[in-house]
Short mmCIF file of C-alpha atoms and ligand atoms in Angstrom, two decimals:
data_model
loop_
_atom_site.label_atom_id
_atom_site.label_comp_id
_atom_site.label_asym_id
_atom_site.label_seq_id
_atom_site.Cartn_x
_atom_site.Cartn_y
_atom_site.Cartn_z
CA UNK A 4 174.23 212.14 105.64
CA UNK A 5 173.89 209.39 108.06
CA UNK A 6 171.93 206.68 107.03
CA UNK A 7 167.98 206.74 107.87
CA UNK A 8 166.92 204.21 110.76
CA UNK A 9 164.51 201.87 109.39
CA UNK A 10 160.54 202.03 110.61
CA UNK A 11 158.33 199.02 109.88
CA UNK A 12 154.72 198.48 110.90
CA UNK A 13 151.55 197.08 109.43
CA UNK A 14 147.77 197.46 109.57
CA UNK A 15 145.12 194.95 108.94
CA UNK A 16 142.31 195.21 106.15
CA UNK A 17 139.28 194.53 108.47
CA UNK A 18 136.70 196.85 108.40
CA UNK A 19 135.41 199.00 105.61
CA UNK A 20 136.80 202.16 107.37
CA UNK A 21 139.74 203.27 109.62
CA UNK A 22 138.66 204.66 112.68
CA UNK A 23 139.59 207.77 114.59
CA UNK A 24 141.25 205.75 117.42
CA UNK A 25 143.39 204.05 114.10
CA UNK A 26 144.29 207.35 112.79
CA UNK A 27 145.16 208.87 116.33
CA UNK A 28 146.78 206.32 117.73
CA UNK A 29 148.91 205.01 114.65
CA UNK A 30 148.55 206.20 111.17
CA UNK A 31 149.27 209.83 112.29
CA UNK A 32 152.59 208.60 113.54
CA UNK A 33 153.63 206.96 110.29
CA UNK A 34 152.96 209.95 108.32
CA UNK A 35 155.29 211.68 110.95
CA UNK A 36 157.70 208.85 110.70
CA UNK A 37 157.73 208.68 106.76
CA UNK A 38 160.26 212.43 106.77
CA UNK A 39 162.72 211.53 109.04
CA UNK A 40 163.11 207.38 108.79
CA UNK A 41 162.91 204.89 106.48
CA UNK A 42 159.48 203.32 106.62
CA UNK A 43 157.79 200.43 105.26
CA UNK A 44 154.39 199.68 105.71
CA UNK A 45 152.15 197.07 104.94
CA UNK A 46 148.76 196.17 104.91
CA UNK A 47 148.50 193.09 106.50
CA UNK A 48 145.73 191.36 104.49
CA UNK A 49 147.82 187.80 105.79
CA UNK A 50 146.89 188.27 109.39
CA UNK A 51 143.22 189.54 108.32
CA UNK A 52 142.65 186.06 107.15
CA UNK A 53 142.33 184.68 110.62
CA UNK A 54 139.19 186.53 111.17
CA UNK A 55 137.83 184.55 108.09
CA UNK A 56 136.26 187.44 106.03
CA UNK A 57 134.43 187.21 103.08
CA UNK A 58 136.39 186.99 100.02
CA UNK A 59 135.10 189.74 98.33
CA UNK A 60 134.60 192.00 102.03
CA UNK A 61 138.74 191.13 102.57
CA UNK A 62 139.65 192.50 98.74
CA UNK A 63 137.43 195.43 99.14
CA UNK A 64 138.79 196.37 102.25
CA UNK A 65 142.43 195.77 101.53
CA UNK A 66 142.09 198.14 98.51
CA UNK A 67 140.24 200.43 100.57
CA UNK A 68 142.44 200.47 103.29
CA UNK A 69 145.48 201.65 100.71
CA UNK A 70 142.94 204.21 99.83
CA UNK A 71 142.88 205.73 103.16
CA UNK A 72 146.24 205.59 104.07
CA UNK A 73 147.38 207.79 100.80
CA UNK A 74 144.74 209.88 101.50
CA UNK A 75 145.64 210.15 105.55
CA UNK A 76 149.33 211.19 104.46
CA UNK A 77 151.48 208.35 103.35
CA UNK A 78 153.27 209.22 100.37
CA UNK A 79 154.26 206.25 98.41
CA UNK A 80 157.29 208.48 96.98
CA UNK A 81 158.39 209.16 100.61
CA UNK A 82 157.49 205.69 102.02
CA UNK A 83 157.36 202.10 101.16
CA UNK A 84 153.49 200.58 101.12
CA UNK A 85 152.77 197.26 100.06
CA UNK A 86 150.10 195.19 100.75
CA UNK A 87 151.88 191.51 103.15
CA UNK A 88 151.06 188.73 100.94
CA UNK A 89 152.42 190.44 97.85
CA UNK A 90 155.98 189.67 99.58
CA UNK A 91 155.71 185.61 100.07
CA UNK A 92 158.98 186.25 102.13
CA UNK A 93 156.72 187.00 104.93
CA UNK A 94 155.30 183.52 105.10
CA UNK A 95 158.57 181.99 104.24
CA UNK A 96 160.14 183.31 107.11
CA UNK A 97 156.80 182.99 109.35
CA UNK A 98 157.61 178.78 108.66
CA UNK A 99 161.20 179.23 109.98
CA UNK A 100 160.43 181.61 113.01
CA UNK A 101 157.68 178.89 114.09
CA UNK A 102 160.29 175.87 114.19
CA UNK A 103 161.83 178.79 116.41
CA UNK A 104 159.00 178.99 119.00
CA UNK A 105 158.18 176.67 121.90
CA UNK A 106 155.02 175.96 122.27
CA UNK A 107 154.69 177.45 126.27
CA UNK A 108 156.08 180.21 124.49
CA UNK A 109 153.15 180.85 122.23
CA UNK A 110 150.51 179.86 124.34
CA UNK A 111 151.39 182.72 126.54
CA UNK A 112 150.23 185.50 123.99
CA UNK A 113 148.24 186.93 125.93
CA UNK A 114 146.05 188.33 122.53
CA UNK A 115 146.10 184.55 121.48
CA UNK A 116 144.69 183.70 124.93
CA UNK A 117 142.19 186.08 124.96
CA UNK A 118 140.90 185.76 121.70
CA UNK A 119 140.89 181.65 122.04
CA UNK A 120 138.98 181.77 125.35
CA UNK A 121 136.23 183.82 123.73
CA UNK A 122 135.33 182.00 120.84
CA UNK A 123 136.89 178.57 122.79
CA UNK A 124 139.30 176.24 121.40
CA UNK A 125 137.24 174.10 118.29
CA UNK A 126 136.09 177.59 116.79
CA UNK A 127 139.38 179.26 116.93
CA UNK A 128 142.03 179.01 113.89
CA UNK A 129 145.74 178.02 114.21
CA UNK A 130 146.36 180.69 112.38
CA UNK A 131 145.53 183.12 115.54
CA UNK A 132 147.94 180.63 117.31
CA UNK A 133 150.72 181.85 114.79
CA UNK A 134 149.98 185.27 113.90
CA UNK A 135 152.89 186.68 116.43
CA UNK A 136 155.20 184.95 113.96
CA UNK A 137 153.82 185.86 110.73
CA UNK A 138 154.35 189.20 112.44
CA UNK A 139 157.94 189.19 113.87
CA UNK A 140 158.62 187.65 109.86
CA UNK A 141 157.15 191.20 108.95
CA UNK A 142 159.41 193.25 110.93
CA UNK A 143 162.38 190.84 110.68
CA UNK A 144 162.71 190.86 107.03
CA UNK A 145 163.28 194.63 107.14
CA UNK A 146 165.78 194.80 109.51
CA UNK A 147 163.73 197.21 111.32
CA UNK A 148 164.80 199.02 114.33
CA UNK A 149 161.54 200.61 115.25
CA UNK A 150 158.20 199.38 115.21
CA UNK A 151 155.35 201.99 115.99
CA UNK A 152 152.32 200.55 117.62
CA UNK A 153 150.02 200.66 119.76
CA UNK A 154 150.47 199.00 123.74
CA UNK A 155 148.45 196.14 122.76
CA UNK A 156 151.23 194.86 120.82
CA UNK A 157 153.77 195.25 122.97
CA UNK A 158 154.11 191.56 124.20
CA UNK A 159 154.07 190.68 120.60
CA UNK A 160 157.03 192.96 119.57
CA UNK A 161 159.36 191.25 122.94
CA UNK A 162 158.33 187.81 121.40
CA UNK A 163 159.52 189.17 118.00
CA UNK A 164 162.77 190.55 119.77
CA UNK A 165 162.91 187.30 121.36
CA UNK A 166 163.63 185.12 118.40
CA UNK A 167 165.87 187.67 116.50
CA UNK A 168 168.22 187.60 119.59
CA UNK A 169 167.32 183.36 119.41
CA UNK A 170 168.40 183.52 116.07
CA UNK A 171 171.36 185.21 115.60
CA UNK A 172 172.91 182.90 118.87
CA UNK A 173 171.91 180.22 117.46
CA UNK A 174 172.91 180.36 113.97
CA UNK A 175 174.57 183.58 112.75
CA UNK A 176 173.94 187.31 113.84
CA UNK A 177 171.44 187.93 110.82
CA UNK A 178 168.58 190.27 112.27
CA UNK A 179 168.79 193.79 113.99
CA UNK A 180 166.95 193.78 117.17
CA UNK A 181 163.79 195.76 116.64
CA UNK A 182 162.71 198.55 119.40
CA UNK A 183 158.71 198.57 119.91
CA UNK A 184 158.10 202.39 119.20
CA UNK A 185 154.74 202.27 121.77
CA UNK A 186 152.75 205.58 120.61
CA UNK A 187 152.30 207.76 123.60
CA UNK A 188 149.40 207.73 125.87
CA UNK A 189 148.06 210.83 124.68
CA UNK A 190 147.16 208.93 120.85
CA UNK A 191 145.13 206.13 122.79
CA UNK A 192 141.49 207.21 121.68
CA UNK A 193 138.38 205.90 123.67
CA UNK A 194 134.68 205.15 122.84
CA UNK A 195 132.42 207.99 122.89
CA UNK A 196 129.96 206.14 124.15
CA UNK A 197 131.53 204.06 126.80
CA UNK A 198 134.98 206.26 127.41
CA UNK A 199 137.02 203.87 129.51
CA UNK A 200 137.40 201.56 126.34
CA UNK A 201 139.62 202.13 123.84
CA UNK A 202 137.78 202.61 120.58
CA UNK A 203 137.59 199.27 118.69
CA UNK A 204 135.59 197.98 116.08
CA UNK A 205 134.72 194.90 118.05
CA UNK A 206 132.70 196.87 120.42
CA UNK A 207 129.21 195.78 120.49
CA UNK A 208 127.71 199.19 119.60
CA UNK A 209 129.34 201.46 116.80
CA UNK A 210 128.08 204.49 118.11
CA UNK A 211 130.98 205.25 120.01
CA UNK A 212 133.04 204.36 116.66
CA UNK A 213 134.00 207.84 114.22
CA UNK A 214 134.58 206.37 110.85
CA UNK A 215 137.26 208.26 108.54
CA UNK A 216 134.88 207.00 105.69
CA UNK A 217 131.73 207.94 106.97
CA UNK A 218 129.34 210.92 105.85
CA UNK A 219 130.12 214.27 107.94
CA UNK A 220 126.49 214.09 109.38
CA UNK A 221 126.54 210.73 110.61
CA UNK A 222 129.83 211.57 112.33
CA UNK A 223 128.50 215.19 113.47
CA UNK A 224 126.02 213.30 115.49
CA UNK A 225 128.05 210.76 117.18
CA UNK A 226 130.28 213.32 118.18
CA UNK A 227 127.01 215.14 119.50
CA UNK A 228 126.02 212.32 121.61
CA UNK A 229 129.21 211.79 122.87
CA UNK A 230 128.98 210.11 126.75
CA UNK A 231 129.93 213.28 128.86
CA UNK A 232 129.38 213.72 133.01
CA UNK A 233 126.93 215.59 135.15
CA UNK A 234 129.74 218.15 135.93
CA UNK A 235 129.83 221.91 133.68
CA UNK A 236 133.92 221.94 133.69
CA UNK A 237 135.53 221.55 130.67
CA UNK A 238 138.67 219.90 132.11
CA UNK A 239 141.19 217.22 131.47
CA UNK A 240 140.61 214.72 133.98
CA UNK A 241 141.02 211.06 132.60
CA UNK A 242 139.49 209.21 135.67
CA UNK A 243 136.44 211.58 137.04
CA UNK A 244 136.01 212.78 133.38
CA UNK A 245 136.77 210.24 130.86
CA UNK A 246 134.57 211.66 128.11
CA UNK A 247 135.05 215.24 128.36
CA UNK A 248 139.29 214.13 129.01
CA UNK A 249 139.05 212.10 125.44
CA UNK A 250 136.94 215.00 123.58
CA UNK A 251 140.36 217.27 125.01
CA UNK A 252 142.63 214.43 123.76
CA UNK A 253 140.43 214.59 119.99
CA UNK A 254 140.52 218.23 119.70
CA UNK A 255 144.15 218.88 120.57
CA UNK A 256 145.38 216.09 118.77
CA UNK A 257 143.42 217.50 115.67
CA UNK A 258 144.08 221.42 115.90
CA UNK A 259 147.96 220.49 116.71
CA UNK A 260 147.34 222.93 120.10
CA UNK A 261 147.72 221.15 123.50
CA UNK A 262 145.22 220.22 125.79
CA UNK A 263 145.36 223.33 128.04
CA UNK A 264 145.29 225.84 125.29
CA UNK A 265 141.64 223.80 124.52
CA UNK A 266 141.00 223.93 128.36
CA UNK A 267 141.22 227.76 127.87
CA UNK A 268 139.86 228.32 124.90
CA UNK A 269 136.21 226.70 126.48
CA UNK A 270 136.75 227.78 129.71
CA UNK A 271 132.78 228.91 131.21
CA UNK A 272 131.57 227.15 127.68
CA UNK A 273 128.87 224.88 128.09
CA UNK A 274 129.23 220.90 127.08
CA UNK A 275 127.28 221.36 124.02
CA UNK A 276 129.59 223.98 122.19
CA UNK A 277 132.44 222.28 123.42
CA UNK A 278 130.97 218.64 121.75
CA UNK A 279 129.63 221.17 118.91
CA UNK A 280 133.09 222.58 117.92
CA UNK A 281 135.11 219.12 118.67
CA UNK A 282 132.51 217.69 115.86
CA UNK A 283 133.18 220.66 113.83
CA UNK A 284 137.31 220.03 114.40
CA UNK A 285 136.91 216.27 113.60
CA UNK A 286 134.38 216.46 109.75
CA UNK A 287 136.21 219.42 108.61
CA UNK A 288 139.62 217.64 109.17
CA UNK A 289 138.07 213.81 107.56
CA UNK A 290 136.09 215.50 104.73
CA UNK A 291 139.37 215.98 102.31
CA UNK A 292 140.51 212.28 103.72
CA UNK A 293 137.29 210.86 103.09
CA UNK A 294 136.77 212.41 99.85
CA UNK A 295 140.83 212.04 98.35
CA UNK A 296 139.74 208.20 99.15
CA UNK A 297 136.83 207.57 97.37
CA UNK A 298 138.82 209.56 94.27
CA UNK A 299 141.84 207.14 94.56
CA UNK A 300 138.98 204.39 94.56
CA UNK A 301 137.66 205.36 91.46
CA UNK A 302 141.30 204.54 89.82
CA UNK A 303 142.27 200.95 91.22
CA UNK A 304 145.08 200.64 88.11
CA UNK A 305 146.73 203.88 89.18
CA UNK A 306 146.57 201.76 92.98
CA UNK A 307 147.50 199.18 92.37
CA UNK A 308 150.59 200.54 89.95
CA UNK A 309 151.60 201.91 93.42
CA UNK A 310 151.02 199.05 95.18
CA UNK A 311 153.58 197.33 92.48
CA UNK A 312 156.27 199.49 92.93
CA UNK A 313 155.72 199.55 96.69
CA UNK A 314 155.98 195.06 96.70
CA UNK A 315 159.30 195.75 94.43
CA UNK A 316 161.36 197.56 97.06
CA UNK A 317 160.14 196.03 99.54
CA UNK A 318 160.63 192.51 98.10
CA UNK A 319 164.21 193.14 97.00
CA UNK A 320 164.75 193.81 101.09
CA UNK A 321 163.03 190.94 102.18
CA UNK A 322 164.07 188.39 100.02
CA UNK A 323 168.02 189.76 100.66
CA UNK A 324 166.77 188.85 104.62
CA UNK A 325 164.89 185.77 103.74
CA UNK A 326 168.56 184.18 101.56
CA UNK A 327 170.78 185.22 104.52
CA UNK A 328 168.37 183.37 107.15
CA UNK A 329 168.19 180.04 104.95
CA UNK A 330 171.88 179.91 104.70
CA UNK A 331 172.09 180.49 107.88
CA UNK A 332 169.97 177.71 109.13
CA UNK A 333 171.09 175.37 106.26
CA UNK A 334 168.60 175.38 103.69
CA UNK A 335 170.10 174.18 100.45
CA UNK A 336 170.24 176.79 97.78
CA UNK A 337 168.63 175.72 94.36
CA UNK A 338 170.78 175.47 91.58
N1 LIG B 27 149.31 192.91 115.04
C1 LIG B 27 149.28 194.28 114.61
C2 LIG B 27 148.00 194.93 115.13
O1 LIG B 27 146.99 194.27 115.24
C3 LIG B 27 149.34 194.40 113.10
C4 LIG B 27 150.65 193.98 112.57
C5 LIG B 27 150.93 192.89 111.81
C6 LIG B 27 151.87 194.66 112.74
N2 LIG B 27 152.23 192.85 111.46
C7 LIG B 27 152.85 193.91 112.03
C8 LIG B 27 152.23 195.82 113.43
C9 LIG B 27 154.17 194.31 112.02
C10 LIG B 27 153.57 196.21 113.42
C11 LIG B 27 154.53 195.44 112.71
O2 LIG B 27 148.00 196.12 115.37
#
């Protein structure tokens, strides 16, 4: 049997919950990833850090996010999980892919501009200046060729492509030459409320916002008040009918059936038994994630026993990377 291409991608601990538009538009793919690749993922509690949480919010959450990703379908015998800074390879070969960046180079991030011009330069962290590298270090230590995520990361995964090809000129042909897996258009997941945004956490209401985690009736009526148009056609029709399009995009993406076998299916229906049986689609399919999570919670030594094995093999591949880069580059080995 030929030997498995390698998948790596991470997720960061920053909110209580995963969110529909996470699970749609990345976690989903993993799972699918996980049978027919070899995948590592991490929880990247590292890069969390530059949003300064509160100790005890960023531990919560980084347990809890392991929760819900064994609950959403990653199977720790099928895949490698591991939570970032239980592999210090990462920052070790964050340093060296730093003293590999210019400057320019860095300041044209366009997530680090963005970011930097909002909260302006004496309130924002170096750390958000660097994260691109701490994140080409994660996919670079596992000689990954794919990297699932979502568009917003694309610039980051050419910068991370960038210094592999850098590196391997300029020293010795160490690291493979990752491919940005960019989910398909179909995962991207909007706000109920406001349904030409993407759904995000930082938006300033969470009503738009399904939590995985949150209680069936909460999410029933969010789903109910979803932003819809003045129109009685249930059709897929992203720019005159963003809401009713990304209700479409839920349901199909959730019942496995395209979008035009949902266009059918409601065809003469009115918009509130189409928002009624989308809300239906979306609790019953959480309610076994929701609840698997909470169970796993109850038993953080069986986690983190997982979470152990997961940092082993993954540590034995990164540190394997990390020795070949600082011979490369002339590090001197310790006796
Ligand atoms: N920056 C990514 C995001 O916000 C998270 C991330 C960190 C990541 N390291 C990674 C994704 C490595 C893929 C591979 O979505």
């Amino acid at each position: 049997m030929a030997t498995k291409e390698r998948v790596l991608s991470g997720i960061q601990p920053t909110h209580e919950s995963f969110h529909l538009g996470n699970y749609l538009g990345a976690v989903k793919q993993w799972v699918e990833l996980q049978d027919t690749h070899d995948a590592f993922y991490c929880v990247v509690d590292l890069h969390a850090l530059t949003a300064s949480p509160e100790p005890q919010a960023l531990r919560r959450r980084t347990l809890a996010s392991v929760a819900q990703l064994i609950a959403l379908g990653l199977d720790p015998e099928k895949c490698t999980l591991f939570i970032q800074s239980h592999v210090p390879a990462h920052n070790q070969l964050a340093w060296v892919m730093e003293c590999l960046t210019g400057f320019g180079e860095a300041s044209r991030m366009t997530q680090f501009k963005d970011k930097s011009q909002k909260s302006g330069a004496d309130r924002t962290v170096v750390g958000l200046f660097t994260y691109p590298m701490l994140m080409a270090a994660d996919i670079l230590l596992y000689q990954a060729h794919q990297v699932p995520v979502g568009e917003d990361q694309r610039q980051h995964i050419e910068l991370t492509r960038d210094l592999a090809t850098r590196f391997n000129s300029q020293y010795k042909d160490t690291f493979t030459i990752p491919n940005g897996y960019i989910l398909k258009a179909g995962a991207k997941i909007y706000d109920l409320q406001d349904p030409t945004s993407k759904m995000s956490k930082s938006a300033e209401s969470q009503s738009g916002i399904i939590d995985l985690m949150d209680a069936p009736e909460v999410n029933i009526k969010k789903m109910k008040s979803a932003v819809t148009d003045t129109e009685r056609e249930i059709k897929f029709d992203e720019k005159n009918k963003a809401g009713i399009s990304n209700l479409l995009t839920i349901y199909s993406a959730l019942t496995g059936q395209p979008v035009s076998a949902a266009e059918n299916e409601f065809a003469g229906k009115g918009y509130g038994d189409f928002k009624a049986a989308v809300a239906e689609v979306v609790v019953d399919y959480f309610r076994p994630v929701r609840e698997k999570a909470l169970e796993l919670l109850t038993d953080p030594t069986h986690l983190n026993q997982i979470l152990k094995t997961g940092a082993e093999k993954a540590s034995a591949v990164a540190e394997k990377t990390l020795a070949d880069v600082y011979d490369a580059i002339g590090i001197t080995s310790r006796a």
